[in-house]
Amino acid sequence: MLIKTRKSWHLTDRDVTPEKLYLNRRAIMAAGGAAAVSLTAGACSAEEAQTEAPRGAMPADGNLSARETAYMPPDGDLTPLEAVTGYNNFYEFGTGKADPARHADAMTTDPWSIEVTGHAGRTGTFGIEDLIDFNALEERIYRLRCVEAWSMVIPWIGVPLGPILQGFQPTSDARYVAFETYFNRSEMRIGTFPVLDWPYVEGLRMDEAMNPLAFLAVGLYDRVLPNQNGAPVRLVVPWKYGFKSIKSIVRISFVSDEPPTSWNRSAPNEYGFYSNVNPNVDHPRWSQASERVIGGGPFARRDTDMFNGYADEVAGLYAGMDLSENF
Ligand code: MTE
């Protein structure tokens, strides 16, 4: 018998918010300028939300409400929720796209803490509630462009990364920030021939991490992140290939040298440290000039944009660098 360990606030396949309802909510809010209050099933009023969820607390009912930001929304339709939560890469739970949705429920995400180490004034172990104010979340609609040449447009909910990192008071020796994913072999489906070394690790240069586009997501489609999408907190770096968006973060380290990254370690000729979305630099085995639009039908494709459409905001970070060498 299958014993469900899912928390009541986790998204299930049956209680998904249809994107039509979601878009309707957005239309209502745009018309009325109303405060961002979720109209999804089971949602409560803003006052109730405040009494039920004190500052910093993960909401017990799984509903999240965010300030509407419409922060540089990309062109293209939102990807249907079923695809966002059913077509995933989370190799700790298998290499098939449907594996994470099937198996990631086994991951324990409550309680959750993040260890902060390295060149910073404030290090130690912090509960997620100490780091993220669940009553001051933003919504950001970003395209996730996977290195496998497919993409999705996802309404993320979370907080900008920069201010969180600043809160740890990084010193001038902190030139990079490294991230690590939770790892627990007993909860994960690591095959006999794992593709990657564990735990999954990623990193950013400090100025990249401080860019206002870099985001820590705790939800999507007005709900707490499902496990397969990286619950309870994952990185979203919208101008980089999706694999930079490390899931289920348990460690943040401020370091002076470029940190190792999982995909670069496994295939350095295919995956560089920077991994900026770049239609002009192909992966050695396939083109990066265009991408399959997940959820858009079998033939839906679009041309890939430089820096995934955010060149105005991030091209300056790489001024003077040869992006075919620093891929
Ligand atoms: N994080 C961990 N810990 N393990 C992974 O396998 N896969 C990466 C990234 N983060 C991965 C990960 C890849 S390759 C992609 S494309 C995105 O997560 C996919 O995010 P999604 O499943 O939420 O769409």
mmCIF file of C-alpha atoms and ligand atoms in Angstrom:
data_model
loop_
_atom_site.group_PDB
_atom_site.id
_atom_site.type_symbol
_atom_site.label_atom_id
_atom_site.label_comp_id
_atom_site.label_asym_id
_atom_site.label_seq_id
_atom_site.Cartn_x
_atom_site.Cartn_y
_atom_site.Cartn_z
ATOM 1 C CA MET A 1 0.000 0.000 0.000
ATOM 2 C CA LEU A 2 1.215 3.448 -0.831
ATOM 3 C CA ILE A 3 1.509 5.586 2.280
ATOM 4 C CA LYS A 4 1.185 9.258 1.462
ATOM 5 C CA THR A 5 3.547 11.484 3.390
ATOM 6 C CA ARG A 6 2.511 14.587 1.458
ATOM 7 C CA LYS A 7 1.804 17.665 3.563
ATOM 8 C CA SER A 8 -1.675 19.123 3.297
ATOM 9 C CA TRP A 9 -0.205 22.233 1.650
ATOM 10 C CA HIS A 10 1.481 20.313 -1.121
ATOM 11 C CA LEU A 11 0.000 20.500 -4.576
ATOM 12 C CA THR A 12 -1.619 17.295 -5.699
ATOM 13 C CA ASP A 13 -2.544 16.336 -9.219
ATOM 14 C CA ARG A 14 -6.202 16.788 -8.311
ATOM 15 C CA ASP A 15 -6.059 20.201 -6.682
ATOM 16 C CA VAL A 16 -4.068 21.935 -9.370
ATOM 17 C CA THR A 17 -5.065 25.486 -10.102
ATOM 18 C CA PRO A 18 -6.198 25.579 -13.686
ATOM 19 C CA GLU A 19 -4.227 28.247 -15.480
ATOM 20 C CA LYS A 20 -7.506 29.694 -16.797
ATOM 21 C CA LEU A 21 -8.590 30.413 -13.219
ATOM 22 C CA TYR A 22 -5.164 31.795 -12.512
ATOM 23 C CA LEU A 23 -5.242 34.085 -15.518
ATOM 24 C CA ASN A 24 -8.751 35.153 -14.563
ATOM 25 C CA ARG A 25 -7.428 36.170 -11.150
ATOM 26 C CA ARG A 26 -4.747 38.224 -12.831
ATOM 27 C CA ALA A 27 -7.305 39.911 -15.064
ATOM 28 C CA ILE A 28 -9.491 40.773 -12.072
ATOM 29 C CA MET A 29 -6.540 42.216 -10.211
ATOM 30 C CA ALA A 30 -5.324 44.207 -13.188
ATOM 31 C CA ALA A 31 -8.812 45.689 -13.626
ATOM 32 C CA GLY A 32 -9.443 46.489 -9.973
ATOM 33 C CA GLY A 33 -5.931 47.117 -8.714
ATOM 34 C CA ALA A 34 -6.877 44.839 -5.828
ATOM 35 C CA ALA A 35 -4.403 43.532 -3.303
ATOM 36 C CA ALA A 36 -2.918 40.222 -4.296
ATOM 37 C CA VAL A 37 -5.325 37.785 -2.728
ATOM 38 C CA SER A 38 -5.542 34.287 -4.078
ATOM 39 C CA LEU A 39 -8.945 33.356 -5.468
ATOM 40 C CA THR A 40 -8.028 29.727 -5.836
ATOM 41 C CA ALA A 41 -10.000 27.023 -4.071
ATOM 42 C CA GLY A 42 -9.712 27.250 -0.314
ATOM 43 C CA ALA A 43 -8.172 30.712 -0.346
ATOM 44 C CA CYS A 44 -8.912 33.074 2.504
ATOM 45 C CA SER A 45 -9.121 36.822 2.807
ATOM 46 C CA ALA A 46 -6.070 38.993 3.239
ATOM 47 C CA GLU A 47 -6.894 39.599 6.927
ATOM 48 C CA GLU A 48 -7.331 35.909 7.596
ATOM 49 C CA ALA A 49 -4.102 35.161 5.778
ATOM 50 C CA GLN A 50 -2.308 37.582 8.043
ATOM 51 C CA THR A 51 -3.658 36.072 11.239
ATOM 52 C CA GLU A 52 -3.098 32.510 10.041
ATOM 53 C CA ALA A 53 0.376 33.075 8.693
ATOM 54 C CA PRO A 54 2.542 35.243 10.928
ATOM 55 C CA ARG A 55 5.562 36.936 9.395
ATOM 56 C CA GLY A 56 7.887 34.410 7.930
ATOM 57 C CA ALA A 57 5.736 31.326 8.288
ATOM 58 C CA MET A 58 5.153 28.764 5.568
ATOM 59 C CA PRO A 59 1.362 28.854 5.059
ATOM 60 C CA ALA A 60 -0.279 25.756 6.455
ATOM 61 C CA ASP A 61 -2.891 25.561 3.689
ATOM 62 C CA GLY A 62 -0.364 25.687 0.845
ATOM 63 C CA ASN A 63 -1.806 28.834 -0.717
ATOM 64 C CA LEU A 64 0.594 31.668 -1.321
ATOM 65 C CA SER A 65 -0.299 35.200 -2.230
ATOM 66 C CA ALA A 66 2.180 37.545 -3.738
ATOM 67 C CA ARG A 67 2.415 41.174 -4.590
ATOM 68 C CA GLU A 68 1.671 41.522 -8.285
ATOM 69 C CA THR A 69 4.853 42.622 -9.971
ATOM 70 C CA ALA A 70 4.559 41.717 -13.659
ATOM 71 C CA TYR A 71 8.342 41.937 -13.579
ATOM 72 C CA MET A 72 9.373 41.901 -17.225
ATOM 73 C CA PRO A 73 6.998 39.104 -18.213
ATOM 74 C CA PRO A 74 8.241 37.192 -21.233
ATOM 75 C CA ASP A 75 6.183 36.818 -24.378
ATOM 76 C CA GLY A 76 4.250 33.578 -24.831
ATOM 77 C CA ASP A 77 1.516 31.853 -22.888
ATOM 78 C CA LEU A 78 1.923 30.507 -19.394
ATOM 79 C CA THR A 79 2.805 26.820 -19.444
ATOM 80 C CA PRO A 80 -0.095 24.719 -18.151
ATOM 81 C CA LEU A 81 0.396 23.736 -14.531
ATOM 82 C CA GLU A 82 0.225 20.026 -15.368
ATOM 83 C CA ALA A 83 3.302 20.424 -17.570
ATOM 84 C CA VAL A 84 5.168 22.585 -15.028
ATOM 85 C CA THR A 85 4.676 19.953 -12.344
ATOM 86 C CA GLY A 86 4.699 16.820 -14.510
ATOM 87 C CA TYR A 87 7.666 17.358 -16.848
ATOM 88 C CA ASN A 88 10.691 17.890 -14.648
ATOM 89 C CA ASN A 89 14.400 17.457 -14.245
ATOM 90 C CA PHE A 90 15.326 16.454 -10.713
ATOM 91 C CA TYR A 91 17.828 13.665 -11.245
ATOM 92 C CA GLU A 92 17.866 12.716 -7.579
ATOM 93 C CA PHE A 93 14.434 11.192 -8.294
ATOM 94 C CA GLY A 94 15.223 9.589 -11.645
ATOM 95 C CA THR A 95 16.235 10.732 -15.105
ATOM 96 C CA GLY A 96 12.806 10.405 -16.765
ATOM 97 C CA LYS A 97 10.726 13.591 -17.050
ATOM 98 C CA ALA A 98 7.823 11.988 -15.161
ATOM 99 C CA ASP A 99 10.019 10.478 -12.418
ATOM 100 C CA PRO A 100 10.213 13.537 -10.117
ATOM 101 C CA ALA A 101 6.410 13.916 -9.985
ATOM 102 C CA ARG A 102 6.154 10.218 -9.121
ATOM 103 C CA HIS A 103 8.911 9.981 -6.540
ATOM 104 C CA ALA A 104 9.777 13.391 -5.079
ATOM 105 C CA ASP A 105 6.978 13.146 -2.513
ATOM 106 C CA ALA A 106 9.326 10.995 -0.451
ATOM 107 C CA MET A 107 11.532 14.016 0.256
ATOM 108 C CA THR A 108 11.093 15.534 3.724
ATOM 109 C CA THR A 109 10.728 19.298 3.343
ATOM 110 C CA ASP A 110 9.404 20.294 6.751
ATOM 111 C CA PRO A 111 11.204 21.406 8.854
ATOM 112 C CA TRP A 112 13.790 22.947 6.523
ATOM 113 C CA SER A 113 16.970 24.792 7.286
ATOM 114 C CA ILE A 114 19.811 26.246 5.255
ATOM 115 C CA GLU A 115 23.402 26.275 6.409
ATOM 116 C CA VAL A 116 25.330 29.414 5.491
ATOM 117 C CA THR A 117 29.124 29.169 5.453
ATOM 118 C CA GLY A 118 32.195 30.977 4.169
ATOM 119 C CA HIS A 119 33.189 34.608 3.776
ATOM 120 C CA ALA A 120 30.295 36.328 5.508
ATOM 121 C CA GLY A 121 29.649 38.102 8.773
ATOM 122 C CA ARG A 122 26.522 36.137 9.541
ATOM 123 C CA THR A 123 26.917 32.397 9.115
ATOM 124 C CA GLY A 124 25.190 29.437 10.734
ATOM 125 C CA THR A 125 22.040 27.396 10.272
ATOM 126 C CA PHE A 126 18.811 29.246 9.580
ATOM 127 C CA GLY A 127 15.263 27.919 9.407
ATOM 128 C CA ILE A 128 13.539 28.767 6.128
ATOM 129 C CA GLU A 129 11.071 30.898 8.108
ATOM 130 C CA ASP A 130 13.968 32.998 9.392
ATOM 131 C CA LEU A 131 15.147 33.727 5.881
ATOM 132 C CA ILE A 132 11.977 34.193 3.867
ATOM 133 C CA ASP A 133 9.023 36.345 4.812
ATOM 134 C CA PHE A 134 6.046 34.454 3.440
ATOM 135 C CA ASN A 135 3.902 37.567 3.786
ATOM 136 C CA ALA A 136 6.115 39.624 1.498
ATOM 137 C CA LEU A 137 6.438 37.451 -1.567
ATOM 138 C CA GLU A 138 6.737 38.642 -5.151
ATOM 139 C CA GLU A 139 5.462 37.052 -8.286
ATOM 140 C CA ARG A 140 7.757 36.849 -11.283
ATOM 141 C CA ILE A 141 6.799 35.335 -14.593
ATOM 142 C CA TYR A 142 10.013 33.974 -16.052
ATOM 143 C CA ARG A 143 10.769 31.620 -18.906
ATOM 144 C CA LEU A 144 12.778 28.566 -17.851
ATOM 145 C CA ARG A 145 14.939 27.641 -20.853
ATOM 146 C CA CYS A 146 16.416 24.185 -20.394
ATOM 147 C CA VAL A 147 19.771 23.294 -21.948
ATOM 148 C CA GLU A 148 17.895 20.407 -23.628
ATOM 149 C CA ALA A 149 16.284 23.043 -25.907
ATOM 150 C CA TRP A 150 12.813 23.240 -24.444
ATOM 151 C CA SER A 151 11.190 25.973 -22.387
ATOM 152 C CA MET A 152 8.288 26.837 -20.110
ATOM 153 C CA VAL A 153 6.823 30.139 -18.880
ATOM 154 C CA ILE A 154 6.181 29.867 -15.152
ATOM 155 C CA PRO A 155 4.563 32.253 -12.638
ATOM 156 C CA TRP A 156 7.047 31.895 -9.797
ATOM 157 C CA ILE A 157 6.475 33.208 -6.292
ATOM 158 C CA GLY A 158 9.399 34.076 -4.066
ATOM 159 C CA VAL A 159 11.899 36.732 -3.124
ATOM 160 C CA PRO A 160 14.827 38.386 -4.888
ATOM 161 C CA LEU A 161 18.091 36.584 -4.095
ATOM 162 C CA GLY A 162 20.321 39.659 -3.645
ATOM 163 C CA PRO A 163 18.806 41.081 -0.435
ATOM 164 C CA ILE A 164 18.770 37.615 1.157
ATOM 165 C CA LEU A 165 22.487 37.199 0.412
ATOM 166 C CA GLN A 166 23.245 40.742 1.615
ATOM 167 C CA GLY A 167 21.603 39.811 4.920
ATOM 168 C CA PHE A 168 24.499 37.402 5.543
ATOM 169 C CA GLN A 169 26.969 40.298 5.188
ATOM 170 C CA PRO A 170 29.334 38.748 2.636
ATOM 171 C CA THR A 171 32.898 40.074 2.883
ATOM 172 C CA SER A 172 35.041 41.284 -0.020
ATOM 173 C CA ASP A 173 36.567 37.770 -0.237
ATOM 174 C CA ALA A 174 33.164 36.423 -1.304
ATOM 175 C CA ARG A 175 33.585 36.493 -5.092
ATOM 176 C CA TYR A 176 31.231 33.582 -5.757
ATOM 177 C CA VAL A 177 28.267 32.002 -4.047
ATOM 178 C CA ALA A 178 27.832 28.230 -4.063
ATOM 179 C CA PHE A 179 24.579 26.333 -3.506
ATOM 180 C CA GLU A 180 23.925 22.727 -2.535
ATOM 181 C CA THR A 181 20.794 20.570 -2.784
ATOM 182 C CA TYR A 182 19.441 18.396 0.010
ATOM 183 C CA PHE A 183 20.651 14.833 -0.297
ATOM 184 C CA ASN A 184 19.216 11.793 1.408
ATOM 185 C CA ARG A 185 19.783 8.511 -0.366
ATOM 186 C CA SER A 186 16.942 6.807 1.510
ATOM 187 C CA GLU A 187 14.403 9.291 0.120
ATOM 188 C CA MET A 188 15.817 9.493 -3.398
ATOM 189 C CA ARG A 189 15.919 7.205 -6.412
ATOM 190 C CA ILE A 190 19.590 7.199 -7.251
ATOM 191 C CA GLY A 191 20.201 4.558 -9.917
ATOM 192 C CA THR A 192 23.168 2.194 -10.063
ATOM 193 C CA PHE A 193 24.879 4.402 -12.650
ATOM 194 C CA PRO A 194 24.134 7.933 -11.513
ATOM 195 C CA VAL A 195 24.709 10.609 -14.129
ATOM 196 C CA LEU A 196 25.829 13.150 -11.554
ATOM 197 C CA ASP A 197 27.795 13.278 -8.314
ATOM 198 C CA TRP A 198 25.709 14.049 -5.261
ATOM 199 C CA PRO A 199 24.761 16.323 -3.705
ATOM 200 C CA TYR A 200 23.818 18.515 -6.672
ATOM 201 C CA VAL A 201 25.811 21.758 -6.553
ATOM 202 C CA GLU A 202 25.683 25.047 -8.425
ATOM 203 C CA GLY A 203 27.248 28.465 -8.252
ATOM 204 C CA LEU A 204 27.083 32.059 -9.406
ATOM 205 C CA ARG A 205 29.570 34.879 -9.528
ATOM 206 C CA MET A 206 28.664 37.353 -6.779
ATOM 207 C CA ASP A 207 27.636 40.115 -9.211
ATOM 208 C CA GLU A 208 25.374 37.651 -11.042
ATOM 209 C CA ALA A 209 23.779 36.604 -7.771
ATOM 210 C CA MET A 210 23.158 40.260 -6.865
ATOM 211 C CA ASN A 211 21.435 41.018 -10.171
ATOM 212 C CA PRO A 212 17.786 41.927 -9.436
ATOM 213 C CA LEU A 213 16.536 39.185 -11.807
ATOM 214 C CA ALA A 214 18.010 36.382 -9.664
ATOM 215 C CA PHE A 215 15.229 34.910 -7.558
ATOM 216 C CA LEU A 216 14.588 32.370 -4.809
ATOM 217 C CA ALA A 217 11.272 30.654 -5.526
ATOM 218 C CA VAL A 218 9.096 29.107 -2.829
ATOM 219 C CA GLY A 219 5.999 28.666 -4.967
ATOM 220 C CA LEU A 220 4.417 28.709 -8.380
ATOM 221 C CA TYR A 221 0.854 29.267 -9.593
ATOM 222 C CA ASP A 222 -0.077 30.679 -6.151
ATOM 223 C CA ARG A 223 0.862 27.487 -4.348
ATOM 224 C CA VAL A 224 3.789 26.279 -2.318
ATOM 225 C CA LEU A 225 6.376 24.647 -4.609
ATOM 226 C CA PRO A 226 5.628 21.005 -5.292
ATOM 227 C CA ASN A 227 8.533 18.757 -4.312
ATOM 228 C CA GLN A 228 9.353 17.932 -7.924
ATOM 229 C CA ASN A 229 9.940 21.631 -8.622
ATOM 230 C CA GLY A 230 12.420 22.001 -5.770
ATOM 231 C CA ALA A 231 10.461 22.459 -2.542
ATOM 232 C CA PRO A 232 10.700 24.288 -0.321
ATOM 233 C CA VAL A 233 13.123 26.742 -1.917
ATOM 234 C CA ARG A 234 14.969 26.763 -5.250
ATOM 235 C CA LEU A 235 16.976 29.187 -7.286
ATOM 236 C CA VAL A 236 15.654 30.759 -10.508
ATOM 237 C CA VAL A 237 18.218 32.490 -12.738
ATOM 238 C CA PRO A 238 16.157 33.424 -15.783
ATOM 239 C CA TRP A 239 18.994 34.348 -18.171
ATOM 240 C CA LYS A 240 20.775 31.025 -17.638
ATOM 241 C CA TYR A 241 19.948 27.485 -18.704
ATOM 242 C CA GLY A 242 17.561 25.758 -16.314
ATOM 243 C CA PHE A 243 20.195 23.556 -14.710
ATOM 244 C CA LYS A 244 21.642 26.613 -12.906
ATOM 245 C CA SER A 245 18.290 26.793 -11.056
ATOM 246 C CA ILE A 246 19.276 24.442 -8.265
ATOM 247 C CA LYS A 247 16.428 22.885 -6.291
ATOM 248 C CA SER A 248 15.771 22.191 -2.601
ATOM 249 C CA ILE A 249 18.677 24.287 -1.316
ATOM 250 C CA VAL A 250 20.250 23.332 2.032
ATOM 251 C CA ARG A 251 23.602 25.126 1.873
ATOM 252 C CA ILE A 252 24.790 28.527 0.696
ATOM 253 C CA SER A 253 28.546 29.189 0.801
ATOM 254 C CA PHE A 254 30.383 32.422 0.115
ATOM 255 C CA VAL A 255 33.659 31.457 -1.542
ATOM 256 C CA SER A 256 36.559 33.180 -3.244
ATOM 257 C CA ASP A 257 37.184 30.672 -6.060
ATOM 258 C CA GLU A 258 34.814 29.523 -8.780
ATOM 259 C CA PRO A 259 32.866 26.673 -7.160
ATOM 260 C CA PRO A 260 32.285 23.290 -8.844
ATOM 261 C CA THR A 261 28.923 22.772 -10.525
ATOM 262 C CA SER A 262 27.294 19.387 -11.049
ATOM 263 C CA TRP A 263 26.839 19.412 -14.812
ATOM 264 C CA ASN A 264 30.219 20.975 -15.485
ATOM 265 C CA ARG A 265 31.822 18.284 -13.331
ATOM 266 C CA SER A 266 30.024 15.516 -15.226
ATOM 267 C CA ALA A 267 30.673 16.833 -18.774
ATOM 268 C CA PRO A 268 32.935 19.917 -18.820
ATOM 269 C CA ASN A 269 33.003 20.115 -22.617
ATOM 270 C CA GLU A 270 29.192 20.331 -22.717
ATOM 271 C CA TYR A 271 28.290 22.466 -19.688
ATOM 272 C CA GLY A 272 30.304 25.485 -18.629
ATOM 273 C CA PHE A 273 30.217 27.438 -15.384
ATOM 274 C CA TYR A 274 28.341 30.375 -16.904
ATOM 275 C CA SER A 275 25.651 28.535 -18.890
ATOM 276 C CA ASN A 276 24.050 31.713 -20.156
ATOM 277 C CA VAL A 277 21.222 31.129 -22.619
ATOM 278 C CA ASN A 278 22.903 31.842 -25.948
ATOM 279 C CA PRO A 279 21.386 30.938 -29.322
ATOM 280 C CA ASN A 280 24.785 31.557 -30.980
ATOM 281 C CA VAL A 281 26.731 28.956 -29.009
ATOM 282 C CA ASP A 282 25.477 25.451 -29.659
ATOM 283 C CA HIS A 283 25.709 22.557 -27.283
ATOM 284 C CA PRO A 284 28.272 20.142 -28.827
ATOM 285 C CA ARG A 285 25.456 17.703 -29.651
ATOM 286 C CA TRP A 286 22.570 19.997 -30.629
ATOM 287 C CA SER A 287 21.632 23.530 -31.649
ATOM 288 C CA GLN A 288 20.612 26.147 -29.101
ATOM 289 C CA ALA A 289 19.093 28.456 -31.753
ATOM 290 C CA SER A 290 15.495 27.463 -30.990
ATOM 291 C CA GLU A 291 13.465 25.647 -28.375
ATOM 292 C CA ARG A 292 10.412 23.429 -28.026
ATOM 293 C CA VAL A 293 7.557 25.134 -26.181
ATOM 294 C CA ILE A 294 6.383 22.668 -23.539
ATOM 295 C CA GLY A 295 2.599 22.539 -23.258
ATOM 296 C CA GLY A 296 2.141 24.316 -26.583
ATOM 297 C CA GLY A 297 1.355 21.242 -28.690
ATOM 298 C CA PRO A 298 3.639 18.816 -30.500
ATOM 299 C CA PHE A 299 5.050 21.320 -33.006
ATOM 300 C CA ALA A 300 5.241 24.488 -30.931
ATOM 301 C CA ARG A 301 8.701 26.049 -31.185
ATOM 302 C CA ARG A 302 10.206 29.486 -30.750
ATOM 303 C CA ASP A 303 13.539 31.091 -31.501
ATOM 304 C CA THR A 304 15.778 31.293 -28.472
ATOM 305 C CA ASP A 305 16.591 34.814 -27.310
ATOM 306 C CA MET A 306 20.035 35.968 -26.212
ATOM 307 C CA PHE A 307 20.191 35.720 -22.407
ATOM 308 C CA ASN A 308 16.663 34.287 -22.653
ATOM 309 C CA GLY A 309 15.300 37.767 -23.436
ATOM 310 C CA TYR A 310 17.057 39.603 -20.580
ATOM 311 C CA ALA A 311 20.048 41.003 -22.508
ATOM 312 C CA ASP A 312 19.257 44.578 -21.489
ATOM 313 C CA GLU A 313 19.485 43.635 -17.839
ATOM 314 C CA VAL A 314 22.454 41.242 -17.801
ATOM 315 C CA ALA A 315 24.657 41.621 -20.904
ATOM 316 C CA GLY A 316 26.827 44.121 -18.989
ATOM 317 C CA LEU A 317 27.845 41.378 -16.537
ATOM 318 C CA TYR A 318 29.789 39.714 -19.337
ATOM 319 C CA ALA A 319 31.248 42.747 -21.102
ATOM 320 C CA GLY A 320 34.612 41.874 -22.630
ATOM 321 C CA MET A 321 34.193 38.127 -22.119
ATOM 322 C CA ASP A 322 34.263 35.680 -25.022
ATOM 323 C CA LEU A 323 30.973 33.864 -24.503
ATOM 324 C CA SER A 324 31.927 30.947 -26.739
ATOM 325 C CA GLU A 325 34.852 30.236 -24.406
ATOM 326 C CA ASN A 326 33.025 31.155 -21.222
ATOM 327 C CA PHE A 327 29.941 29.145 -22.158
HETATM 328 N N1 MTE B 1 18.354 20.708 -9.144
HETATM 329 C C1 MTE B 1 18.671 19.498 -8.625
HETATM 330 N N2 MTE B 1 18.940 19.397 -7.337
HETATM 331 N N3 MTE B 1 18.706 18.370 -9.393
HETATM 332 C C2 MTE B 1 18.470 18.411 -10.734
HETATM 333 O O1 MTE B 1 18.529 17.368 -11.388
HETATM 334 N N4 MTE B 1 17.895 19.801 -12.664
HETATM 335 C C3 MTE B 1 18.094 21.129 -13.255
HETATM 336 C C4 MTE B 1 17.431 22.230 -12.403
HETATM 337 N N5 MTE B 1 17.717 22.031 -10.998
HETATM 338 C C5 MTE B 1 18.140 19.675 -11.321
HETATM 339 C C6 MTE B 1 18.069 20.813 -10.477
HETATM 340 C C7 MTE B 1 17.599 21.209 -14.624
HETATM 341 S S1 MTE B 1 18.506 20.360 -15.798
HETATM 342 C C8 MTE B 1 16.504 21.947 -14.987
HETATM 343 S S2 MTE B 1 16.102 22.172 -16.624
HETATM 344 C C9 MTE B 1 15.631 22.555 -13.960
HETATM 345 O O2 MTE B 1 16.020 22.224 -12.631
HETATM 346 C C10 MTE B 1 14.220 22.062 -14.173
HETATM 347 O O3 MTE B 1 13.335 22.684 -13.275
HETATM 348 P P1 MTE B 1 11.807 22.208 -13.265
HETATM 349 O O4 MTE B 1 11.792 20.725 -13.130
HETATM 350 O O5 MTE B 1 11.171 22.910 -12.104
HETATM 351 O O6 MTE B 1 11.221 22.648 -14.588
#
